[in-house]
XYZ file of C-alpha atoms in Angstrom:
765
model
C 13.156 17.383 0.009
C 15.314 20.485 0.508
C 16.436 21.733 3.923
C 14.436 24.918 3.320
C 11.261 22.925 2.660
C 11.782 20.862 5.800
C 12.221 24.001 7.895
C 9.052 25.555 6.454
C 7.076 22.402 7.172
C 8.460 22.191 10.707
C 7.410 25.766 11.529
C 3.895 25.149 10.206
C 3.597 21.893 12.124
C 4.724 23.522 15.371
C 2.141 26.256 14.932
C -0.585 23.733 14.118
C 0.436 21.485 16.990
C 0.208 24.324 19.527
C -3.577 24.432 19.326
C -5.338 22.839 22.291
C -7.059 19.554 21.478
C -10.756 18.875 21.850
C -13.080 15.944 21.462
C -14.048 16.923 17.913
C -10.497 17.452 16.694
C -9.256 15.326 13.828
C -5.726 14.788 15.007
C -4.450 14.297 11.468
C -5.521 17.901 10.772
C -2.416 19.124 12.562
C -0.333 18.064 9.594
C -0.309 19.148 5.967
C 2.164 19.380 3.112
C 3.193 22.857 1.985
C 4.606 23.789 -1.428
C 6.385 27.059 -2.163
C 7.557 26.141 -5.649
C 5.967 24.467 -8.651
C 6.374 20.674 -8.869
C 9.455 19.434 -10.694
C 8.420 15.788 -11.244
C 5.075 16.183 -12.989
C 4.593 14.405 -15.321
C 6.717 11.393 -14.422
C 6.893 7.630 -14.894
C 6.911 7.181 -11.111
C 5.593 9.107 -8.096
C 4.855 12.785 -8.828
C 6.015 15.443 -6.382
C 3.010 17.777 -6.705
C -0.008 18.161 -4.408
C -2.271 15.091 -4.483
C -5.942 14.397 -3.843
C -7.925 11.259 -4.530
C -10.857 9.052 -3.634
C -9.231 5.640 -4.039
C -10.359 5.454 -7.662
C -9.701 8.869 -9.213
C -6.407 10.599 -8.521
C -5.715 14.314 -8.981
C -2.097 15.443 -9.371
C -1.408 19.173 -9.577
C 1.402 20.137 -11.919
C 2.578 23.211 -13.775
C 3.356 26.845 -12.950
C 0.771 29.426 -11.789
C 0.138 30.651 -15.333
C -0.213 27.128 -16.743
C -1.601 24.777 -14.085
C -2.409 21.214 -15.024
C -4.663 18.755 -13.181
C -3.589 15.258 -14.231
C -6.550 12.907 -13.844
C -5.717 9.258 -13.171
C -8.094 6.373 -12.573
C -7.374 2.954 -11.085
C -9.612 1.125 -13.571
C -8.337 2.684 -16.811
C -5.928 0.163 -18.321
C -4.537 -0.721 -21.701
C -5.061 -4.457 -21.224
C -1.995 -5.462 -23.221
C 0.347 -8.168 -21.874
C 3.690 -6.376 -22.302
C 5.085 -3.149 -20.917
C 6.011 -0.535 -21.953
C 2.746 0.071 -23.751
C 0.546 -2.129 -21.604
C -0.610 -1.394 -18.076
C -2.442 1.436 -16.416
C -2.980 4.429 -18.693
C -3.627 8.157 -18.258
C -7.188 9.294 -19.115
C -6.157 12.930 -19.547
C -5.890 16.276 -17.834
C -7.485 19.673 -17.262
C -5.220 22.467 -18.425
C -5.704 25.899 -16.815
C -3.993 28.897 -18.382
C -3.965 32.251 -16.544
C -1.487 34.343 -18.518
C -1.661 37.203 -15.987
C 0.071 34.937 -13.460
C 3.248 34.410 -15.492
C 6.127 34.676 -13.012
C 3.752 34.651 -10.006
C 4.679 33.322 -6.561
C 3.606 29.736 -5.960
C 1.994 28.503 -2.755
C -0.076 25.357 -2.253
C -1.184 23.096 0.564
C -2.175 19.430 0.617
C -4.801 19.587 3.360
C -5.068 15.992 4.507
C -7.776 15.917 7.153
C -10.372 17.158 4.623
C -8.621 15.881 1.495
C -8.335 18.968 -0.676
C -5.644 21.064 -2.322
C -5.450 24.771 -1.601
C -3.482 27.103 -3.844
C -2.570 30.795 -3.745
C -0.758 32.331 -6.703
C 0.272 35.961 -6.371
C 1.710 38.533 -8.761
C 1.725 42.158 -7.632
C -1.886 43.022 -6.718
C -3.368 39.920 -8.385
C -3.986 36.882 -6.220
C -5.809 33.804 -7.490
C -7.042 31.392 -4.836
C -7.701 27.776 -5.804
C -9.534 24.997 -3.972
C -9.527 21.508 -5.541
C -10.781 18.129 -4.363
C -11.868 14.719 -5.576
C -15.260 13.783 -4.211
C -15.002 10.894 -1.755
C -18.436 9.635 -2.796
C -18.761 10.385 -6.533
C -16.802 10.289 -9.804
C -16.352 14.030 -9.650
C -13.378 16.406 -9.470
C -14.041 19.980 -8.352
C -11.756 23.012 -8.687
C -12.773 26.550 -7.682
C -10.965 29.792 -8.484
C -11.334 33.290 -7.043
C -9.287 36.303 -8.171
C -8.715 39.641 -6.442
C -8.875 41.466 -9.801
C -10.234 40.621 -13.225
C -8.262 38.181 -15.341
C -8.857 35.446 -17.877
C -8.703 31.716 -17.180
C -8.640 29.343 -20.123
C -9.777 25.825 -19.216
C -9.078 23.009 -21.655
C -10.094 19.416 -20.962
C -7.865 17.002 -22.875
C -7.708 13.234 -23.290
C -4.322 11.589 -23.710
C -3.604 10.453 -27.265
C -1.435 7.724 -28.741
C -0.487 4.208 -27.628
C -3.208 2.813 -29.989
C -6.035 4.735 -28.273
C -9.077 6.067 -30.115
C -10.128 9.580 -29.064
C -13.276 11.627 -29.554
C -14.510 14.977 -28.262
C -17.555 17.205 -28.482
C -19.992 19.536 -26.732
C -23.454 18.591 -25.476
C -25.743 21.287 -23.996
C -22.725 23.366 -23.016
C -20.833 20.421 -21.568
C -17.456 19.824 -23.206
C -16.472 16.160 -23.178
C -13.583 13.983 -24.309
C -13.146 10.216 -24.529
C -10.271 7.781 -24.803
C -10.648 4.106 -25.727
C -8.489 1.028 -26.093
C -10.257 -1.510 -28.284
C -9.941 -3.896 -31.231
C -6.141 -4.161 -31.276
C -4.215 -7.457 -31.336
C -3.613 -9.149 -27.969
C -5.799 -6.638 -26.096
C -7.513 -8.790 -23.461
C -10.500 -6.505 -22.894
C -11.639 -3.075 -24.063
C -11.392 -0.047 -21.804
C -13.096 3.328 -22.310
C -13.121 6.570 -20.350
C -15.142 9.763 -20.724
C -14.514 13.085 -18.994
C -16.997 15.948 -19.049
C -16.457 19.565 -17.960
C -19.050 21.942 -16.536
C -18.396 25.553 -15.494
C -20.404 27.128 -12.679
C -20.347 30.830 -11.832
C -19.311 32.167 -15.242
C -19.754 31.673 -18.978
C -17.132 29.720 -20.900
C -16.313 30.802 -24.439
C -15.814 28.401 -27.339
C -12.041 28.653 -26.974
C -12.300 27.675 -23.292
C -11.850 31.215 -21.922
C -13.542 32.244 -18.674
C -13.470 35.720 -17.140
C -12.622 35.709 -13.443
C -14.279 38.768 -11.939
C -12.971 40.274 -8.697
C -13.876 38.131 -5.658
C -16.374 36.020 -7.638
C -15.873 32.272 -7.414
C -15.836 30.178 -10.566
C -16.075 26.405 -10.206
C -14.938 23.800 -12.712
C -16.462 20.331 -12.379
C -15.064 17.296 -14.186
C -16.995 14.031 -14.118
C -15.102 10.846 -15.048
C -16.540 7.438 -15.885
C -15.163 4.275 -17.450
C -16.940 1.254 -18.860
C -15.969 -0.456 -15.585
C -18.215 2.059 -13.771
C -21.142 2.082 -16.155
C -21.907 0.375 -19.483
C -23.120 3.749 -20.797
C -19.920 5.408 -19.602
C -19.892 8.374 -21.980
C -23.511 9.368 -21.420
C -23.086 8.893 -17.658
C -20.231 11.401 -17.567
C -22.224 13.952 -19.575
C -25.525 13.601 -17.690
C -23.763 13.726 -14.315
C -22.013 16.944 -15.332
C -25.286 18.415 -16.627
C -27.031 17.646 -13.317
C -24.327 19.300 -11.206
C -25.356 22.598 -9.583
C -24.036 24.761 -6.783
C -26.540 23.084 -4.456
C -25.484 19.561 -5.429
C -21.843 20.567 -4.914
C -22.632 21.732 -1.373
C -24.153 18.326 -0.649
C -21.220 16.562 -2.299
C -18.740 18.544 -0.194
C -20.631 17.652 2.995
C -20.572 13.965 2.050
C -16.903 14.257 1.151
C -15.908 15.761 4.486
C -18.086 13.262 6.367
C -16.349 10.367 4.604
C -12.913 11.628 5.564
C -14.020 12.388 9.124
C -15.114 8.771 9.412
C -11.802 7.651 7.890
C -9.779 9.556 10.468
C -12.018 8.253 13.241
C -11.099 4.616 12.559
C -7.892 4.856 14.603
C -5.201 7.254 15.691
C -1.841 7.395 17.440
C -0.180 10.132 19.462
C 3.512 9.679 20.136
C 4.828 13.179 20.885
C 7.066 13.242 17.805
C 5.779 15.765 15.215
C 8.134 14.616 12.471
C 7.095 10.964 12.630
C 3.426 11.824 13.218
C 3.498 14.034 10.131
C 4.571 11.158 7.925
C 2.330 8.692 9.764
C -0.798 10.680 8.953
C 0.402 11.692 5.479
C 0.916 8.026 4.630
C -2.554 7.167 5.904
C -4.025 10.008 3.842
C -2.214 8.931 0.699
C -3.366 5.329 1.192
C -6.952 6.529 1.694
C -6.650 8.570 -1.493
C -5.162 5.591 -3.347
C -7.346 2.611 -2.412
C -11.115 2.165 -2.160
C -12.530 -1.232 -1.335
C -15.343 -1.289 -3.905
C -13.150 -0.087 -6.785
C -10.243 -1.539 -8.759
C -7.126 -2.167 -6.701
C -4.312 0.372 -7.095
C -1.146 -0.558 -8.944
C 2.412 0.508 -8.177
C 1.633 4.223 -8.592
C -2.012 4.177 -7.529
C -4.276 6.610 -9.407
C -1.517 9.242 -9.472
C -0.498 8.402 -13.016
C 0.694 11.346 -15.081
C 1.661 9.581 -18.320
C 1.172 6.347 -20.239
C 3.744 3.569 -19.895
C 4.618 4.351 -16.315
C 7.368 2.246 -14.771
C 6.563 -1.493 -14.730
C 3.265 -0.647 -16.401
C 1.938 0.464 -13.016
C 0.834 -3.151 -12.624
C 0.188 -5.520 -9.707
C 3.723 -6.753 -9.034
C 3.266 -9.894 -6.964
C 6.654 -10.335 -5.291
C 5.791 -7.734 -2.619
C 4.938 -4.438 -4.398
C 1.229 -5.215 -4.755
C 0.833 -6.569 -1.237
C 2.862 -4.091 0.810
C 0.638 -0.961 0.588
C -2.058 -2.806 2.550
C 0.134 -4.035 5.408
C -0.593 -1.145 7.763
C -4.292 -1.003 6.858
C -5.193 -4.097 8.876
C -3.797 -2.885 12.206
C -4.952 0.683 11.425
C -8.552 -0.578 11.237
C -9.019 0.317 7.574
C -10.363 -3.116 6.715
C -12.902 -1.899 4.134
C -10.110 -0.125 2.251
C -8.621 -3.565 1.552
C -11.749 -5.091 -0.045
C -10.275 -4.601 -3.526
C -7.117 -6.615 -2.851
C -8.337 -10.143 -3.550
C -10.299 -9.770 -6.795
C -7.384 -9.577 -9.269
C -5.876 -12.672 -7.655
C -9.142 -14.601 -7.832
C -9.670 -13.503 -11.436
C -6.289 -14.953 -12.460
C -6.852 -18.386 -10.910
C -7.803 -20.247 -14.091
C -4.738 -18.917 -15.871
C -2.659 -19.768 -12.806
C -3.891 -23.366 -12.932
C -3.047 -23.533 -16.626
C 0.495 -22.233 -15.966
C 1.074 -24.801 -13.214
C -0.078 -27.703 -15.366
C 1.504 -26.675 -18.673
C 4.845 -25.340 -17.434
C 5.537 -27.479 -14.331
C 3.162 -30.400 -14.483
C 1.787 -29.422 -11.080
C -1.608 -29.017 -9.461
C -2.699 -25.691 -8.006
C -1.815 -22.193 -9.181
C 1.440 -20.701 -10.476
C 1.540 -16.924 -11.061
C 3.990 -14.737 -13.015
C 5.562 -11.727 -11.369
C 3.039 -9.199 -12.697
C -0.690 -9.236 -13.379
C -3.457 -6.686 -13.760
C -7.212 -6.656 -13.192
C -9.758 -9.014 -14.750
C -7.341 -11.870 -15.394
C -4.814 -9.713 -17.260
C -1.173 -10.749 -17.417
C 1.137 -7.746 -17.737
C 4.498 -9.518 -17.759
C 4.921 -11.349 -21.017
C 8.408 -11.203 -22.467
C 8.675 -8.930 -25.537
C 6.738 -10.521 -28.355
C 9.539 -10.498 -30.966
C 13.124 -11.797 -30.703
C 14.438 -8.420 -31.923
C 12.717 -6.506 -29.130
C 13.806 -9.163 -26.638
C 17.434 -8.749 -27.691
C 17.208 -4.979 -27.452
C 15.849 -5.005 -23.897
C 17.266 -8.208 -22.403
C 20.362 -9.093 -24.479
C 18.942 -12.419 -25.666
C 16.648 -13.391 -28.515
C 14.947 -16.077 -26.422
C 11.493 -14.647 -25.738
C 9.898 -18.018 -24.982
C 11.414 -18.475 -21.517
C 8.807 -20.118 -19.247
C 6.268 -20.130 -22.047
C 6.833 -16.439 -22.744
C 5.925 -15.264 -19.214
C 8.097 -13.565 -16.587
C 8.253 -15.918 -13.621
C 11.879 -14.854 -13.064
C 12.838 -18.080 -11.336
C 10.266 -17.646 -8.562
C 7.468 -20.105 -7.782
C 6.276 -18.174 -4.729
C 4.433 -15.245 -6.350
C 0.909 -16.558 -5.696
C 1.723 -17.306 -2.042
C 2.937 -13.764 -1.342
C -0.690 -12.621 -1.459
C -1.830 -15.285 0.996
C 0.012 -13.209 3.609
C -2.405 -10.313 3.154
C -5.392 -12.641 3.116
C -4.325 -14.178 6.415
C -3.641 -10.765 7.983
C -7.216 -9.776 7.238
C -8.650 -13.129 8.312
C -6.830 -13.125 11.660
C -7.798 -9.472 12.167
C -11.523 -10.060 11.609
C -12.440 -13.764 11.751
C -15.071 -12.862 9.189
C -16.622 -16.096 7.896
C -17.782 -14.576 4.611
C -14.258 -13.353 3.923
C -12.772 -16.728 4.843
C -15.103 -18.432 2.376
C -14.106 -15.929 -0.310
C -10.357 -16.521 -0.049
C -10.308 -20.197 0.880
C -10.389 -21.470 -2.739
C -7.310 -19.355 -3.549
C -5.412 -20.450 -0.446
C -6.386 -24.053 -1.131
C -5.005 -23.909 -4.671
C -1.746 -22.497 -3.322
C -1.636 -25.426 -0.891
C -2.369 -27.838 -3.756
C 0.616 -26.473 -5.674
C 3.063 -26.621 -2.793
C 1.871 -29.973 -1.518
C 2.760 -31.214 -5.011
C 5.988 -29.211 -5.406
C 7.663 -29.922 -2.052
C 10.063 -32.870 -1.809
C 10.298 -34.971 1.374
C 13.931 -35.977 1.838
C 15.709 -37.312 4.917
C 12.827 -36.484 7.229
C 12.252 -32.916 6.027
C 10.462 -31.054 3.254
C 12.829 -29.206 0.912
C 12.364 -26.661 -1.880
C 14.347 -26.817 -5.115
C 14.615 -24.047 -7.688
C 12.478 -21.378 -6.083
C 14.778 -18.410 -6.026
C 15.558 -15.911 -3.309
C 15.716 -13.079 -5.850
C 14.594 -12.514 -9.413
C 16.735 -14.396 -11.944
C 16.423 -13.193 -15.519
C 18.440 -12.182 -18.563
C 19.469 -8.550 -18.756
C 22.021 -6.309 -20.423
C 24.601 -7.025 -17.702
C 24.577 -10.796 -17.387
C 23.873 -11.472 -21.097
C 24.235 -15.209 -21.734
C 25.104 -16.374 -18.188
C 21.874 -15.783 -16.295
C 20.991 -19.478 -16.280
C 24.135 -20.163 -14.259
C 22.397 -18.361 -11.378
C 19.480 -20.812 -11.300
C 19.401 -23.555 -8.682
C 18.583 -22.100 -5.245
C 17.867 -24.780 -2.636
C 15.755 -23.931 0.419
C 15.467 -20.188 -0.061
C 14.622 -18.422 3.195
C 11.906 -16.513 1.362
C 10.298 -19.719 0.106
C 10.538 -21.648 3.369
C 8.980 -18.799 5.356
C 6.087 -18.155 3.000
C 5.340 -21.867 2.533
C 5.269 -22.343 6.310
C 2.920 -19.355 6.568
C 0.736 -20.883 3.854
C 0.290 -24.250 5.525
C -0.232 -22.786 9.000
C -2.857 -20.524 7.429
C -4.655 -23.218 5.468
C -4.853 -25.314 8.655
C -6.437 -22.365 10.491
C -8.872 -21.603 7.666
C -9.820 -25.253 7.216
C -10.479 -25.615 10.943
C -12.455 -22.364 11.097
C -14.618 -23.341 8.110
C -14.789 -27.031 8.992
C -13.564 -27.871 5.482
C -11.138 -30.493 4.139
C -10.640 -32.099 7.527
C -9.122 -35.128 5.837
C -6.149 -33.045 4.650
C -5.250 -31.471 7.981
C -2.846 -34.221 9.001
C -0.759 -33.764 5.835
C -0.702 -29.991 6.158
C 0.300 -30.160 9.821
C 3.044 -32.622 8.889
C 4.417 -30.106 6.388
C 4.413 -27.312 8.995
C 6.226 -29.523 11.502
C 8.778 -31.006 9.090
C 9.544 -28.112 6.747
C 13.296 -27.453 6.598
C 14.756 -25.108 9.196
C 16.063 -21.726 8.138
C 19.803 -21.910 7.489
C 22.248 -20.050 9.732
C 26.029 -19.741 9.826
C 28.542 -18.151 12.186
C 29.836 -14.606 11.653
C 32.364 -13.225 14.154
C 31.246 -15.680 16.800
C 27.515 -15.051 16.344
C 24.989 -16.900 14.239
C 23.597 -15.100 11.186
C 20.867 -15.943 8.692
C 21.743 -17.296 5.255
C 19.569 -16.350 2.306
C 19.505 -19.932 1.023
C 20.874 -23.267 2.104
C 22.677 -23.730 -1.234
C 22.880 -21.762 -4.485
C 25.095 -21.490 -7.563
C 24.697 -17.714 -7.309
C 27.402 -16.019 -5.194
C 24.923 -13.303 -4.210
C 22.335 -15.799 -2.932
C 24.736 -18.275 -1.323
C 26.518 -15.815 0.961
C 25.780 -15.127 4.618
C 23.730 -11.979 4.046
C 21.906 -11.866 7.364
C 18.306 -10.757 7.776
C 17.406 -8.534 4.827
C 14.385 -7.289 2.913
C 13.719 -10.493 0.966
C 14.209 -12.892 3.880
C 12.020 -10.636 6.034
C 9.194 -11.255 3.562
C 9.364 -14.953 4.344
C 10.001 -14.764 8.069
C 8.219 -11.642 9.364
C 6.275 -9.598 6.777
C 4.058 -10.984 5.438
C 5.296 -14.389 6.631
C 4.637 -13.842 10.332
C 6.294 -17.133 11.326
C 9.189 -15.666 13.340
C 9.627 -13.333 16.294
C 10.246 -13.362 20.060
C 6.894 -15.006 20.687
C 7.538 -17.834 18.225
C 11.146 -18.811 18.904
C 13.186 -16.577 21.206
C 16.501 -18.307 20.390
C 16.119 -17.905 16.628
C 14.822 -14.373 17.173
C 18.168 -13.553 18.802
C 19.863 -14.531 15.529
C 17.623 -12.100 13.662
C 18.209 -9.390 16.263
C 21.975 -9.818 15.859
C 21.553 -9.371 12.122
C 19.554 -6.158 12.555
C 22.294 -4.789 14.816
C 24.747 -5.228 11.893
C 22.714 -2.968 9.608
C 24.246 0.072 11.253
C 27.780 -1.259 10.715
C 27.237 -1.312 6.938
C 26.114 2.308 6.661
C 28.253 4.827 4.820
C 25.894 7.796 5.221
C 22.688 8.736 7.083
C 19.568 7.204 5.567
C 21.266 4.010 4.383
C 20.212 1.844 7.351
C 18.943 -1.552 6.169
C 19.754 -0.574 2.570
C 16.215 0.757 2.040
C 16.936 3.594 -0.393
C 16.318 1.117 -3.205
C 13.471 -0.948 -1.731
C 12.235 -2.189 1.601
C 11.525 0.740 3.921
C 8.051 -0.709 4.549
C 9.633 -4.088 5.335
C 12.859 -3.524 7.236
C 11.721 -0.932 9.776
C 8.645 -2.848 11.037
C 10.701 -6.050 11.061
C 13.312 -4.417 13.286
C 10.492 -3.489 15.650
C 9.098 -7.034 15.630
C 12.420 -8.679 16.547
C 12.935 -6.194 19.381
C 15.619 -3.791 18.175
C 15.905 -0.532 20.130
C 12.868 1.664 19.373
C 14.651 4.998 19.669
C 17.365 3.888 17.264
C 14.743 2.680 14.780
C 12.994 6.064 14.891
C 16.277 7.903 14.448
C 17.145 5.821 11.412
C 13.623 6.213 10.040
C 13.865 9.997 10.265
C 17.214 9.957 8.467
C 15.828 7.721 5.737
C 12.768 9.949 5.199
C 14.891 13.103 5.127
C 17.189 11.673 2.473
C 14.484 10.433 0.130
C 10.945 11.841 0.228
C 8.886 14.352 -1.724
C 7.247 17.675 -0.760
C 3.832 15.939 -0.849
C 5.165 13.731 2.007
C 5.324 10.591 -0.123
C 8.371 8.600 0.968
C 9.991 7.300 -2.200
C 11.996 4.234 -3.180
C 13.831 3.452 -6.369
C 11.900 0.278 -7.141
C 8.299 1.136 -6.362
C 5.697 3.602 -5.164
C 2.603 2.751 -3.152
C 4.337 0.142 -0.964
C 6.172 2.858 0.966
C 2.821 4.143 2.289
C 2.854 1.297 4.833
C 6.310 2.089 6.191
C 5.677 4.634 8.934
C 2.178 3.511 10.011
C 3.225 -0.131 10.290
C 6.430 0.706 12.148
C 4.574 2.791 14.730
C 1.622 0.399 15.022
C 4.016 -2.482 15.703
C 5.774 -0.438 18.387
C 2.490 0.246 20.164
C 0.596 -3.017 19.601
C 1.526 -6.491 18.378
C -0.650 -9.566 18.054
C 1.066 -12.056 15.753
C 0.666 -15.655 16.956
C -2.629 -14.466 18.518
C -0.947 -12.972 21.624
C -1.709 -9.277 22.199
C 1.192 -7.180 23.503
C 0.731 -3.557 24.581
C 3.621 -1.110 23.917
C 5.859 -4.110 23.124
C 8.708 -2.021 21.707
C 8.329 1.553 22.897
C 10.560 3.643 25.147
C 8.927 3.428 28.574
C 10.012 7.009 29.297
C 8.077 8.462 26.342
C 4.366 9.155 26.618
C 2.185 7.721 23.861
C -1.349 6.605 23.221
C -3.363 4.860 20.540
C -7.048 4.396 19.809
C -8.727 1.502 18.016
C -5.746 -0.265 16.534
C -6.833 -3.691 15.368
C -5.341 -6.877 16.808
C -5.501 -10.486 15.687
C -8.564 -12.162 17.146
C -10.759 -9.291 15.909
C -10.124 -6.941 18.831
C -10.071 -3.129 18.623
C -7.556 -1.959 21.200
C -6.825 1.412 22.834
C -4.217 2.240 25.460
C -2.132 5.029 26.934
C 1.328 5.167 28.465
C 2.205 8.139 30.657
C 5.276 8.715 32.839
C 6.431 5.163 32.274
C 3.123 3.587 33.272
C 0.429 1.981 31.134
C -2.767 3.562 32.426
C -5.350 1.234 30.876
C -6.100 -1.158 28.056
C -9.530 -0.891 26.421
C -10.827 -3.399 23.899
C -13.894 -4.252 21.904
C -14.365 -7.834 20.827
C -15.875 -8.103 17.344
C -15.957 -11.879 16.961
C -16.324 -13.119 20.541
C -13.043 -15.020 20.518
C -10.790 -15.857 23.431
C -8.414 -12.989 24.159
C -4.825 -13.922 25.007
C -2.753 -10.981 26.206
C 0.670 -10.401 27.713
C 0.204 -8.807 31.145
C 0.618 -5.033 30.622
C 1.721 -4.735 34.282
C 4.285 -7.517 34.763
C 4.073 -9.182 38.163
C 0.843 -7.405 39.070
C -2.739 -8.615 39.282
C -5.088 -7.165 36.660
C -8.740 -6.180 37.034
C -10.937 -7.004 34.046
C -14.057 -4.916 33.397
C -16.810 -6.218 31.111
C -19.138 -3.588 29.669
C -18.134 -1.216 32.470
C -18.582 -3.688 35.344
C -15.889 -5.380 37.404
C -15.326 -9.003 36.412
C -12.358 -11.365 36.850
C -8.989 -10.731 38.466
C -6.284 -11.954 36.094
C -2.728 -12.938 37.004
C 0.377 -14.272 35.337
C 2.839 -13.286 32.618
C 0.222 -14.035 29.934
C -3.450 -14.706 30.528
C -6.519 -15.565 28.488
C -10.212 -14.908 28.942
C -13.341 -15.509 26.924
C -15.274 -12.702 25.247
C -18.606 -12.153 23.532
C -19.137 -10.452 20.173
C -19.616 -6.725 20.715
C -18.406 -6.853 24.317
C -16.481 -3.862 25.666
C -13.531 -4.808 27.839
C -11.077 -2.876 29.952
C -7.962 -3.918 31.842
C -6.579 -1.928 34.763
C -3.883 -2.676 37.280
C -5.709 -4.150 40.267
C -6.013 -1.793 43.210
């Protein structure tokens, strides 16, 4: 983002933030993204920089100049179900092209209005101004774009389906509705067919055969595009056409009301107020973009969500299982967006039979063994190139049968990564139906690792599960196998410990497999310790205990990959778990600053890991003000005008970075102990409403002038609440449903609750 853009945004935010609050205010409405120039990265293989709107299934990306605007229309369930990328992966249905020749050379202005989820545009040339309003219905498969001009001009609207990449395309007109289709079907190795239809209706004017529409002065013209796939409806083409035919101005009014009500409910789930407009701006923008990207009852988003602007996007836009797929959801649990995560588990469950086959055929093991990348409906996306020639071209070796032709990249842990998300949701809700849903998956992971672990000299050890991806490429040519052989990777040890602690908790909760608890508990107790070594008189974390790879075997300290095992999603380390070991991790975080060469490089997150390293620094107790300073520098160096914080290696995972960092500063609950403002400057006022804590508690609190004023909670599951005393050394008055109850004392105390009970803690007296 340019300095000019940042200054423009800051002025707007200050003006918006000066309005007095009221009970009906959506706090997120204070912040929006502003664009004063046409997007430069649309289309792209990664994250576009244009204004974005979406409903968690359909994504709208605005590209182009005022005289040639283009609405790229992505959809989370439109895939070319082919096992190799490029070529396979999520695909682009098409776009709506809007030509207004009278606006050639016009000034560009647009807003991404996040509280109500629409895009506003104003394009001005001399005395002609065209005003645009575009949104993706939160409750229907419908995209709406309205245009109003101050003087007469011509708009040419052309709905187009993407061609190529083996797709079959058709188009036509039915009762004035122009429609296009795109299909992937009947080609070798395609695992399942996928079809999409898009239909265009014009309201408020007549459209000519060539797509031309006359915009009369101050008369609104509305374009409606309905989009359906065969995943939505078996009669997908007819559904798109009939839905477009049935759309009227009256139905659009109702749709807009439902749309705004959905987003009002979304913003009412939780909020934070920290007195820092810059961080709040990116906090709420990230929440908006996640809400626009993921919808619980739809297909899960891939690396780029529904904001796909071309076929063959990077990494096929797939579900990359060694953190990219999991990370976008990490802030959703504490932010109380549980229903937005409903889509997470299905692709993992759908791949289980293939995962069992991989484990048996390739390793001779029980349980499940997953490659690095999958897609929906049991799709594998990460086969090696199918011919030796293509393999040599891309990876400098003709051997395309490594690991049976699948990319495991030396890592056995891919399936377990996702258990972290499952456990986050389970601990956050204690929902029995959800526990029953995920238990078979978690159990198969336990089956694999119970079989794979070796018990040697009184401890369980892990051979040949690698800290990082190990694979042939153009740089290491024939020597990549010399890097294989990691022993006791920190990543593996942390995630396996998380797995067995979790399966014990699930088994106990469901009263299932009681006969296996003793073995699982033995693994948790006797799993190898994390390896440390001395650096300048202080202990530091090693990535692995032993490795033939110089990169893996060094003393690298706490870093993105080891954080995945220990803290996120591992959750097996921190001050509450082991204060002495936490000091080692805290020492390592303090060294991140020493390695910086320029602002924004803290924790080496320009490549990957902003969503991992910043919350981890909070968890281990690093200085909150320094974390926020470094976070601001990192965002300033690498983010887009639409407020999407970017990374070199991925897209949607960065949406968790700011919300999770702030949520962890204000509320922590790992290891089932609730801590209020655990890592926040006591001299800075802040408040939060309805953040979700482990134990299924919704928590609200406020800190003012260095004092926590109250702690309010609602118990969803009726579990015992264990909480660190918010007023150290003081007695605490507990209120139950508004009435005085117990007096609580001590550093940490626990009390029983009932499902639905409202609780409040105040300093006694």
